[in-house]
mmCIF file of C-alpha atoms in Angstrom:
data_model
loop_
_atom_site.group_PDB
_atom_site.id
_atom_site.type_symbol
_atom_site.label_atom_id
_atom_site.label_comp_id
_atom_site.label_asym_id
_atom_site.label_seq_id
_atom_site.Cartn_x
_atom_site.Cartn_y
_atom_site.Cartn_z
ATOM 1 C CA THR A 771 328.734 7.446 68.245
ATOM 2 C CA VAL A 772 328.429 9.416 71.459
ATOM 3 C CA ALA A 773 325.716 11.979 72.028
ATOM 4 C CA SER A 774 325.004 14.212 75.001
ATOM 5 C CA ARG A 775 321.961 16.180 76.086
ATOM 6 C CA GLY A 776 322.453 19.751 74.895
ATOM 7 C CA ARG A 777 324.851 19.209 71.986
ATOM 8 C CA ARG A 778 326.469 16.666 69.713
ATOM 9 C CA VAL A 779 329.879 15.445 70.810
ATOM 10 C CA PRO A 780 332.624 14.726 68.242
ATOM 11 C CA THR A 781 333.524 11.046 68.356
ATOM 12 C CA ALA A 782 336.568 9.058 67.493
ATOM 13 C CA GLY A 783 336.895 8.885 63.748
ATOM 14 C CA SER A 784 334.204 11.499 63.084
ATOM 15 C CA ALA A 785 334.543 14.952 61.576
ATOM 16 C CA GLY A 786 335.896 17.328 64.175
ATOM 17 C CA GLY A 787 336.890 14.495 66.520
ATOM 18 C CA PRO A 788 340.255 12.925 67.243
ATOM 19 C CA GLY A 789 341.495 9.980 65.218
ATOM 20 C CA ARG A 790 340.075 6.642 66.205
ATOM 21 C CA ALA A 791 342.313 4.198 68.013
ATOM 22 C CA PRO A 792 342.585 0.780 66.349
ATOM 23 C CA GLY A 793 339.618 -1.376 67.252
ATOM 24 C CA CYS A 794 337.817 1.363 69.151
ATOM 25 C CA SER A 795 334.469 2.294 67.653
ATOM 26 C CA TRP A 796 333.569 5.049 70.105
ATOM 27 C CA ARG A 797 334.730 7.221 72.964
ATOM 28 C CA ALA A 798 332.935 9.030 75.749
ATOM 29 C CA ASP A 799 335.732 10.747 77.640
ATOM 30 C CA VAL A 800 335.159 14.218 76.245
ATOM 31 C CA ALA A 801 333.665 17.056 78.250
ATOM 32 C CA VAL A 802 329.888 17.384 77.993
ATOM 33 C CA PRO A 803 327.471 19.854 79.564
ATOM 34 C CA LYS A 804 325.490 18.742 82.619
ATOM 35 C CA TRP A 805 322.352 20.818 83.020
ATOM 36 C CA SER A 806 321.892 22.378 86.437
ATOM 37 C CA ALA A 807 318.548 23.042 88.091
ATOM 38 C CA ALA A 808 318.731 26.626 86.829
ATOM 39 C CA GLY A 809 319.047 25.391 83.257
ATOM 40 C CA VAL A 810 322.649 26.584 82.861
ATOM 41 C CA PRO A 811 325.088 23.967 81.570
ATOM 42 C CA ARG A 812 328.082 23.157 83.743
ATOM 43 C CA MET A 813 331.071 21.479 82.094
ATOM 44 C CA LEU A 814 332.179 18.133 83.484
ATOM 45 C CA ARG A 815 335.670 16.832 82.849
ATOM 46 C CA SER A 816 336.950 13.270 82.978
ATOM 47 C CA GLY A 817 338.890 14.070 86.169
ATOM 48 C CA GLU A 818 335.547 14.347 87.981
ATOM 49 C CA SER A 819 334.356 10.976 86.741
ATOM 50 C CA VAL A 820 333.080 8.215 89.003
ATOM 51 C CA ILE A 821 333.456 5.446 86.380
ATOM 52 C CA GLU A 822 336.471 5.279 84.066
ATOM 53 C CA ALA A 823 337.330 2.598 81.507
ATOM 54 C CA LEU A 824 340.847 2.865 80.096
ATOM 55 C CA HIS A 825 341.640 0.905 76.903
ATOM 56 C CA LEU A 826 339.607 -1.964 78.290
ATOM 57 C CA GLY A 827 339.804 -5.296 76.474
ATOM 58 C CA ARG A 828 338.850 -8.921 76.948
ATOM 59 C CA VAL A 829 339.959 -11.867 74.817
ATOM 60 C CA TRP A 830 338.633 -15.379 75.399
ATOM 61 C CA PRO A 831 340.811 -18.344 74.469
ATOM 62 C CA SER A 832 339.317 -20.844 72.037
ATOM 63 C CA PRO A 833 340.317 -24.532 72.106
ATOM 64 C CA SER A 834 339.546 -25.053 68.431
ATOM 65 C CA GLY A 835 340.482 -21.781 66.735
ATOM 66 C CA PRO A 836 341.836 -18.281 67.175
ATOM 67 C CA PRO A 837 341.065 -16.356 70.386
ATOM 68 C CA VAL A 838 337.695 -14.582 70.531
ATOM 69 C CA VAL A 839 337.889 -10.805 71.019
ATOM 70 C CA ALA A 840 334.896 -9.876 73.183
ATOM 71 C CA VAL A 841 335.902 -6.270 73.978
ATOM 72 C CA ASP A 842 338.537 -4.303 72.087
ATOM 73 C CA ASP A 843 340.157 -1.081 73.378
ATOM 74 C CA VAL A 844 337.147 0.601 75.005
ATOM 75 C CA SER A 845 337.638 3.899 76.863
ATOM 76 C CA PHE A 846 334.970 6.107 78.431
ATOM 77 C CA THR A 847 334.128 8.068 81.571
ATOM 78 C CA VAL A 848 330.891 8.656 83.482
ATOM 79 C CA PRO A 849 330.715 11.731 85.746
ATOM 80 C CA PRO A 850 328.436 11.873 88.804
ATOM 81 C CA GLY A 851 324.766 12.510 88.138
ATOM 82 C CA THR A 852 325.087 11.189 84.577
ATOM 83 C CA VAL A 853 323.564 8.208 82.749
ATOM 84 C CA LEU A 854 325.638 6.637 79.980
ATOM 85 C CA GLY A 855 323.538 4.504 77.637
ATOM 86 C CA LEU A 856 325.434 1.545 76.217
ATOM 87 C CA LEU A 857 323.939 0.339 72.928
ATOM 88 C CA GLY A 858 325.015 -2.412 70.559
ATOM 89 C CA GLY A 859 323.941 -5.637 68.972
ATOM 90 C CA ASN A 860 324.011 -9.041 70.617
ATOM 91 C CA GLY A 861 327.604 -10.119 71.095
ATOM 92 C CA ALA A 862 329.013 -6.599 70.766
ATOM 93 C CA GLY A 863 330.584 -6.760 74.248
ATOM 94 C CA LYS A 864 328.195 -4.699 76.383
ATOM 95 C CA SER A 865 327.693 -7.287 79.126
ATOM 96 C CA THR A 866 331.372 -8.259 79.163
ATOM 97 C CA THR A 867 332.333 -4.590 79.584
ATOM 98 C CA MET A 868 329.897 -4.262 82.476
ATOM 99 C CA ARG A 869 331.177 -7.451 84.117
ATOM 100 C CA MET A 870 334.734 -6.129 83.953
ATOM 101 C CA LEU A 871 333.638 -2.894 85.614
ATOM 102 C CA ALA A 872 331.882 -4.931 88.308
ATOM 103 C CA THR A 873 335.050 -7.004 88.991
ATOM 104 C CA LEU A 874 333.345 -10.215 87.846
ATOM 105 C CA THR A 875 335.519 -10.678 84.735
ATOM 106 C CA ALA A 876 339.185 -9.690 84.644
ATOM 107 C CA PRO A 877 340.291 -7.588 81.672
ATOM 108 C CA THR A 878 343.064 -8.995 79.499
ATOM 109 C CA SER A 879 344.180 -5.472 78.561
ATOM 110 C CA GLY A 880 343.634 -2.002 79.930
ATOM 111 C CA THR A 881 341.885 -1.388 83.203
ATOM 112 C CA ALA A 882 339.016 0.498 84.804
ATOM 113 C CA ARG A 883 338.403 2.524 87.941
ATOM 114 C CA ILE A 884 335.318 3.056 90.072
ATOM 115 C CA CYS A 885 335.584 6.076 92.397
ATOM 116 C CA GLY A 886 339.329 6.026 91.779
ATOM 117 C CA HIS A 887 339.746 2.353 92.736
ATOM 118 C CA ASP A 888 341.272 -0.066 90.231
ATOM 119 C CA VAL A 889 338.966 -2.974 89.369
ATOM 120 C CA VAL A 890 341.880 -5.452 89.330
ATOM 121 C CA ARG A 891 343.973 -4.267 92.277
ATOM 122 C CA GLU A 892 341.162 -3.050 94.571
ATOM 123 C CA PRO A 893 338.046 -5.153 93.858
ATOM 124 C CA GLY A 894 336.729 -4.860 97.413
ATOM 125 C CA LYS A 895 336.782 -1.066 97.350
ATOM 126 C CA VAL A 896 335.186 -1.080 93.898
ATOM 127 C CA ARG A 897 332.296 -3.244 95.100
ATOM 128 C CA ALA A 898 331.788 -0.999 98.127
ATOM 129 C CA ASN A 899 331.024 1.883 95.744
ATOM 130 C CA LEU A 900 329.039 -0.042 93.140
ATOM 131 C CA GLY A 901 325.533 -1.330 92.616
ATOM 132 C CA TYR A 902 325.384 -3.951 89.857
ATOM 133 C CA LEU A 903 322.377 -5.533 88.174
ATOM 134 C CA SER A 904 323.083 -8.177 85.556
ATOM 135 C CA ALA A 905 320.682 -9.305 82.881
ATOM 136 C CA SER A 906 320.269 -12.603 84.727
ATOM 137 C CA SER A 907 320.184 -11.400 88.346
ATOM 138 C CA GLY A 908 317.624 -13.304 90.367
ATOM 139 C CA LEU A 909 315.825 -12.861 93.683
ATOM 140 C CA PRO A 910 315.012 -15.349 96.444
ATOM 141 C CA VAL A 911 311.335 -16.073 95.879
ATOM 142 C CA ARG A 912 310.142 -17.382 99.266
ATOM 143 C CA VAL A 913 310.799 -14.178 101.197
ATOM 144 C CA THR A 914 309.162 -10.761 101.084
ATOM 145 C CA CYS A 915 310.501 -7.779 99.163
ATOM 146 C CA ARG A 916 311.329 -6.070 102.438
ATOM 147 C CA GLU A 917 313.344 -9.074 103.603
ATOM 148 C CA VAL A 918 315.247 -9.148 100.295
ATOM 149 C CA LEU A 919 316.204 -5.479 100.692
ATOM 150 C CA GLU A 920 317.213 -6.053 104.322
ATOM 151 C CA LEU A 921 319.474 -8.900 103.192
ATOM 152 C CA PHE A 922 321.206 -6.800 100.535
ATOM 153 C CA ALA A 923 321.591 -3.831 102.907
ATOM 154 C CA ALA A 924 323.201 -6.108 105.496
ATOM 155 C CA LEU A 925 325.537 -7.635 102.893
ATOM 156 C CA HIS A 926 326.716 -4.107 102.034
ATOM 157 C CA HIS A 927 327.209 -3.281 105.743
ATOM 158 C CA VAL A 928 324.735 -0.397 105.605
ATOM 159 C CA PRO A 929 324.802 1.207 109.108
ATOM 160 C CA ASP A 930 321.042 1.848 109.326
ATOM 161 C CA VAL A 931 319.489 -1.138 107.564
ATOM 162 C CA ARG A 932 315.892 -0.308 108.467
ATOM 163 C CA GLY A 933 316.221 3.309 107.383
ATOM 164 C CA ALA A 934 317.902 2.373 104.091
ATOM 165 C CA VAL A 935 315.245 -0.230 103.322
ATOM 166 C CA ASP A 936 312.390 2.157 104.137
ATOM 167 C CA ARG A 937 313.909 4.781 101.819
ATOM 168 C CA ALA A 938 314.355 2.269 98.985
ATOM 169 C CA ILE A 939 310.776 1.064 99.361
ATOM 170 C CA ASP A 940 309.522 4.633 99.151
ATOM 171 C CA VAL A 941 311.814 5.844 96.365
ATOM 172 C CA TYR A 942 311.393 2.840 94.068
ATOM 173 C CA GLY A 943 307.621 2.530 94.479
ATOM 174 C CA ILE A 944 307.574 -0.798 96.304
ATOM 175 C CA ALA A 945 305.357 0.171 99.270
ATOM 176 C CA ALA A 946 302.199 -1.434 97.847
ATOM 177 C CA PHE A 947 303.823 -4.874 97.720
ATOM 178 C CA ALA A 948 306.782 -4.574 100.116
ATOM 179 C CA ASP A 949 305.456 -7.316 102.397
ATOM 180 C CA GLN A 950 304.460 -9.711 99.627
ATOM 181 C CA ARG A 951 306.607 -12.713 98.828
ATOM 182 C CA VAL A 952 308.673 -12.284 95.700
ATOM 183 C CA GLU A 953 307.099 -15.335 94.054
ATOM 184 C CA THR A 954 303.736 -13.505 93.912
ATOM 185 C CA LEU A 955 305.057 -10.470 91.995
ATOM 186 C CA SER A 956 304.683 -9.595 88.331
ATOM 187 C CA THR A 957 307.788 -9.264 86.151
ATOM 188 C CA GLY A 958 307.694 -5.472 86.358
ATOM 189 C CA MET A 959 307.400 -5.531 90.154
ATOM 190 C CA ARG A 960 310.346 -7.924 90.407
ATOM 191 C CA GLN A 961 312.461 -5.671 88.220
ATOM 192 C CA ARG A 962 311.751 -2.726 90.504
ATOM 193 C CA VAL A 963 312.851 -4.790 93.486
ATOM 194 C CA ARG A 964 315.990 -5.888 91.624
ATOM 195 C CA ILE A 965 317.006 -2.289 90.963
ATOM 196 C CA ALA A 966 316.232 -1.397 94.583
ATOM 197 C CA THR A 967 318.583 -4.173 95.779
ATOM 198 C CA ALA A 968 321.388 -2.623 93.734
ATOM 199 C CA ALA A 969 320.580 0.878 94.982
ATOM 200 C CA VAL A 970 319.721 0.222 98.646
ATOM 201 C CA PRO A 971 323.278 0.973 99.883
ATOM 202 C CA ALA A 972 323.167 4.302 97.945
ATOM 203 C CA PRO A 973 326.301 3.517 95.896
ATOM 204 C CA ARG A 974 328.086 6.239 93.942
ATOM 205 C CA SER A 975 327.836 4.144 90.771
ATOM 206 C CA LEU A 976 325.185 1.885 89.251
ATOM 207 C CA ILE A 977 325.659 -0.586 86.392
ATOM 208 C CA LEU A 978 322.380 -1.889 84.962
ATOM 209 C CA ASP A 979 322.518 -4.527 82.233
ATOM 210 C CA ALA A 980 319.279 -4.543 80.199
ATOM 211 C CA PRO A 981 316.990 -3.939 83.202
ATOM 212 C CA THR A 982 313.883 -3.456 81.025
ATOM 213 C CA ALA A 983 314.258 -6.704 79.059
ATOM 214 C CA GLY A 984 310.946 -8.559 78.895
ATOM 215 C CA LEU A 985 308.824 -5.680 80.182
ATOM 216 C CA ASP A 986 305.885 -4.071 78.407
ATOM 217 C CA LEU A 987 306.078 -0.359 77.528
ATOM 218 C CA VAL A 988 304.231 0.858 80.630
ATOM 219 C CA ALA A 989 306.298 -1.241 83.044
ATOM 220 C CA ALA A 990 309.527 -0.266 81.253
ATOM 221 C CA ASP A 991 308.707 3.451 81.509
ATOM 222 C CA ARG A 992 307.996 3.123 85.224
ATOM 223 C CA LEU A 993 311.305 1.350 85.672
ATOM 224 C CA LEU A 994 313.173 4.067 83.758
ATOM 225 C CA ASP A 995 311.680 6.649 86.117
ATOM 226 C CA THR A 996 313.244 4.817 89.084
ATOM 227 C CA ILE A 997 316.663 4.967 87.378
ATOM 228 C CA LEU A 998 316.253 8.720 86.958
ATOM 229 C CA LEU A 999 315.893 8.926 90.742
ATOM 230 C CA ALA A 1000 319.349 7.397 91.162
ATOM 231 C CA ARG A 1001 320.766 9.940 88.724
ATOM 232 C CA ALA A 1002 319.077 12.783 90.631
ATOM 233 C CA ARG A 1003 320.796 11.542 93.787
ATOM 234 C CA GLY A 1004 324.144 12.020 92.027
ATOM 235 C CA ALA A 1005 324.996 8.460 91.052
ATOM 236 C CA ALA A 1006 326.943 7.696 87.890
ATOM 237 C CA VAL A 1007 324.887 5.162 85.928
ATOM 238 C CA ILE A 1008 325.673 2.848 83.020
ATOM 239 C CA PHE A 1009 322.536 1.505 81.383
ATOM 240 C CA SER A 1010 322.463 -0.987 78.521
ATOM 241 C CA THR A 1011 319.497 -1.451 76.240
ATOM 242 C CA HIS A 1012 318.450 -2.508 72.747
ATOM 243 C CA GLU A 1013 315.752 0.181 72.702
ATOM 244 C CA LEU A 1014 316.773 3.571 71.292
ATOM 245 C CA ARG A 1015 313.548 5.041 72.709
ATOM 246 C CA GLU A 1016 314.683 4.173 76.231
ATOM 247 C CA ALA A 1017 318.158 5.579 75.682
ATOM 248 C CA VAL A 1018 316.758 8.885 74.400
ATOM 249 C CA LYS A 1019 314.465 9.214 77.417
ATOM 250 C CA LEU A 1020 317.001 8.274 80.071
ATOM 251 C CA CYS A 1021 320.552 8.958 78.980
ATOM 252 C CA ASP A 1022 322.776 12.042 79.114
ATOM 253 C CA ARG A 1023 325.261 10.251 76.850
ATOM 254 C CA ILE A 1024 324.736 7.467 74.348
ATOM 255 C CA ALA A 1025 327.570 5.170 73.267
ATOM 256 C CA VAL A 1026 327.283 2.533 70.563
ATOM 257 C CA ILE A 1027 329.595 -0.487 70.451
ATOM 258 C CA ALA A 1028 329.637 -1.938 66.951
#
């Protein structure tokens, strides 16, 4: 099922929507309204999209049985300034889909594009336009938050490292502990720094895999507010979660992989 702020969107296999492709439980490549500052919806089409998945699939070989289908014929688009919430149970294929978009896992069928660059043929250009946060991303613990951000900015060849780091510290609410070592931070503080590392080069797309996992409600809400800042800057964001409450608060579109 795919929903958008402002109206319900017909989905594959639903009344009023196109027929569902075999193995595809949802689609998000239809036009949806994006609300402008004046409160007037502007239509966005898939041609404007920053992130595009096209019949994406991944099959893992099994030494003792039939191949394991992790992702089956997934297609969606994410326009700029939009958050797509990716929901589904454990093992549904959310993380594998995100890893394929981030060029970390090669698709066995279909493809995807980030800012028009193919994830298989142009992985370097994809990474230059992408901030990625996995569910297991870590941080070096014996350095300060500022030093971590400086490292990630340098790795992304950001021209003005100091300026980019100062902006990230301000935008993501890290100023109070920017010069503390990471090992002294709470879980919520570390998560804020992790998102800032993905966002410090100001990429056009952000992929965040369960960034609120393990946080209490207050810390999770603060973290969601930082993601909204990236959307306000015009980034296309994919956000996975098990919490419908978070998806309703944050997302312009909600997609469920069953």
